[in-house]
Amino acid sequence: MTRLRCPGCGHTQDMAFDLKGSWRVRCHACDTEFTIYVISSSPVEYTFVACPECGDTESIPRLGEQLQLTCNSCGRSWVQSL
């Protein structure tokens, strides 16, 4: 399973993309089309981050050194170092 997060609205969904490669997908919540890249079929490590604006916490996959995030509660965007 692969967990996807829409860059348009932040909606997350688990989908069966177990094959490596790039895929064009459409968000079921806002109809945004975007490309995903499946680089590994191994389990992804998750970590918790807190929004610097409202303090809301969320579990996100550790996919790099820094991630551009948008809070699902207040809409604030920021760069998070992991």
CSV table of C-alpha atoms in Angstrom, one decimal:
chain,number,residue,atom,x,y,z
A,1,MET,CA,0.0,0.0,0.0
A,2,THR,CA,1.1,3.5,-0.7
A,3,ARG,CA,-0.2,6.6,1.2
A,4,LEU,CA,-0.8,9.5,-1.0
A,5,ARG,CA,-1.2,13.2,0.0
A,6,CYS,CA,-2.8,15.6,-2.5
A,7,PRO,CA,-0.7,18.7,-3.1
A,8,GLY,CA,-3.9,20.7,-3.7
A,9,CYS,CA,-6.0,20.0,-0.7
A,10,GLY,CA,-3.9,17.8,1.6
A,11,HIS,CA,-6.3,14.9,1.5
A,12,THR,CA,-4.6,11.5,2.3
A,13,GLN,CA,-5.5,8.2,0.9
A,14,ASP,CA,-4.0,4.7,0.9
A,15,MET,CA,-3.8,3.2,-2.6
A,16,ALA,CA,-2.4,0.0,-4.0
A,17,PHE,CA,0.7,1.2,-5.9
A,18,ASP,CA,3.1,-1.6,-5.1
A,19,LEU,CA,4.9,-1.3,-8.5
A,20,LYS,CA,7.9,1.0,-8.6
A,21,GLY,CA,7.7,3.9,-11.1
A,22,SER,CA,5.8,7.1,-11.7
A,23,TRP,CA,2.0,7.3,-11.8
A,24,ARG,CA,-0.4,10.0,-12.7
A,25,VAL,CA,-3.3,10.1,-10.1
A,26,ARG,CA,-6.3,12.2,-9.4
A,27,CYS,CA,-7.5,13.3,-5.9
A,28,HIS,CA,-10.9,12.0,-5.1
A,29,ALA,CA,-11.6,15.0,-2.8
A,30,CYS,CA,-10.7,18.0,-5.0
A,31,ASP,CA,-10.1,16.5,-8.5
A,32,THR,CA,-6.4,17.7,-8.7
A,33,GLU,CA,-4.2,15.6,-11.0
A,34,PHE,CA,-0.6,15.0,-9.8
A,35,THR,CA,2.3,12.6,-10.4
A,36,ILE,CA,3.5,10.2,-7.7
A,37,TYR,CA,6.9,8.4,-7.7
A,38,VAL,CA,7.0,5.0,-6.0
A,39,ILE,CA,10.7,4.4,-5.2
A,40,SER,CA,10.4,1.4,-2.9
A,41,SER,CA,7.9,-1.2,-2.0
A,42,SER,CA,9.4,-1.5,1.5
A,43,PRO,CA,7.5,-0.1,4.6
A,44,VAL,CA,8.0,3.7,5.1
A,45,GLU,CA,9.0,5.0,8.5
A,46,TYR,CA,6.6,7.7,9.9
A,47,THR,CA,7.2,10.6,12.3
A,48,PHE,CA,5.0,13.1,14.0
A,49,VAL,CA,5.2,16.8,13.2
A,50,ALA,CA,3.5,19.8,14.8
A,51,CYS,CA,2.2,22.9,13.0
A,52,PRO,CA,4.1,26.0,14.1
A,53,GLU,CA,0.9,28.0,13.8
A,54,CYS,CA,-1.8,26.0,15.6
A,55,GLY,CA,0.1,23.2,17.2
A,56,ASP,CA,-1.9,20.4,15.5
A,57,THR,CA,0.1,17.2,15.1
A,58,GLU,CA,0.1,14.7,12.3
A,59,SER,CA,2.0,11.5,11.4
A,60,ILE,CA,3.9,11.9,8.1
A,61,PRO,CA,6.2,9.6,6.1
A,62,ARG,CA,9.9,10.3,6.4
A,63,LEU,CA,10.6,10.7,2.7
A,64,GLY,CA,13.6,13.1,2.8
A,65,GLU,CA,15.7,15.5,4.8
A,66,GLN,CA,13.2,18.4,4.4
A,67,LEU,CA,9.5,18.4,3.4
A,68,GLN,CA,7.2,21.2,2.3
A,69,LEU,CA,4.1,20.7,4.5
A,70,THR,CA,0.6,22.3,4.8
A,71,CYS,CA,-1.4,22.0,8.0
A,72,ASN,CA,-4.7,20.2,7.5
A,73,SER,CA,-6.3,22.3,10.3
A,74,CYS,CA,-5.2,25.9,9.7
A,75,GLY,CA,-3.7,25.8,6.2
A,76,ARG,CA,-0.2,27.2,7.2
A,77,SER,CA,2.6,26.0,4.9
A,78,TRP,CA,6.2,25.5,6.1
A,79,VAL,CA,9.4,23.6,5.5
A,80,GLN,CA,10.0,20.8,8.0
A,81,SER,CA,13.5,19.4,8.6
A,82,LEU,CA,13.4,15.7,9.6
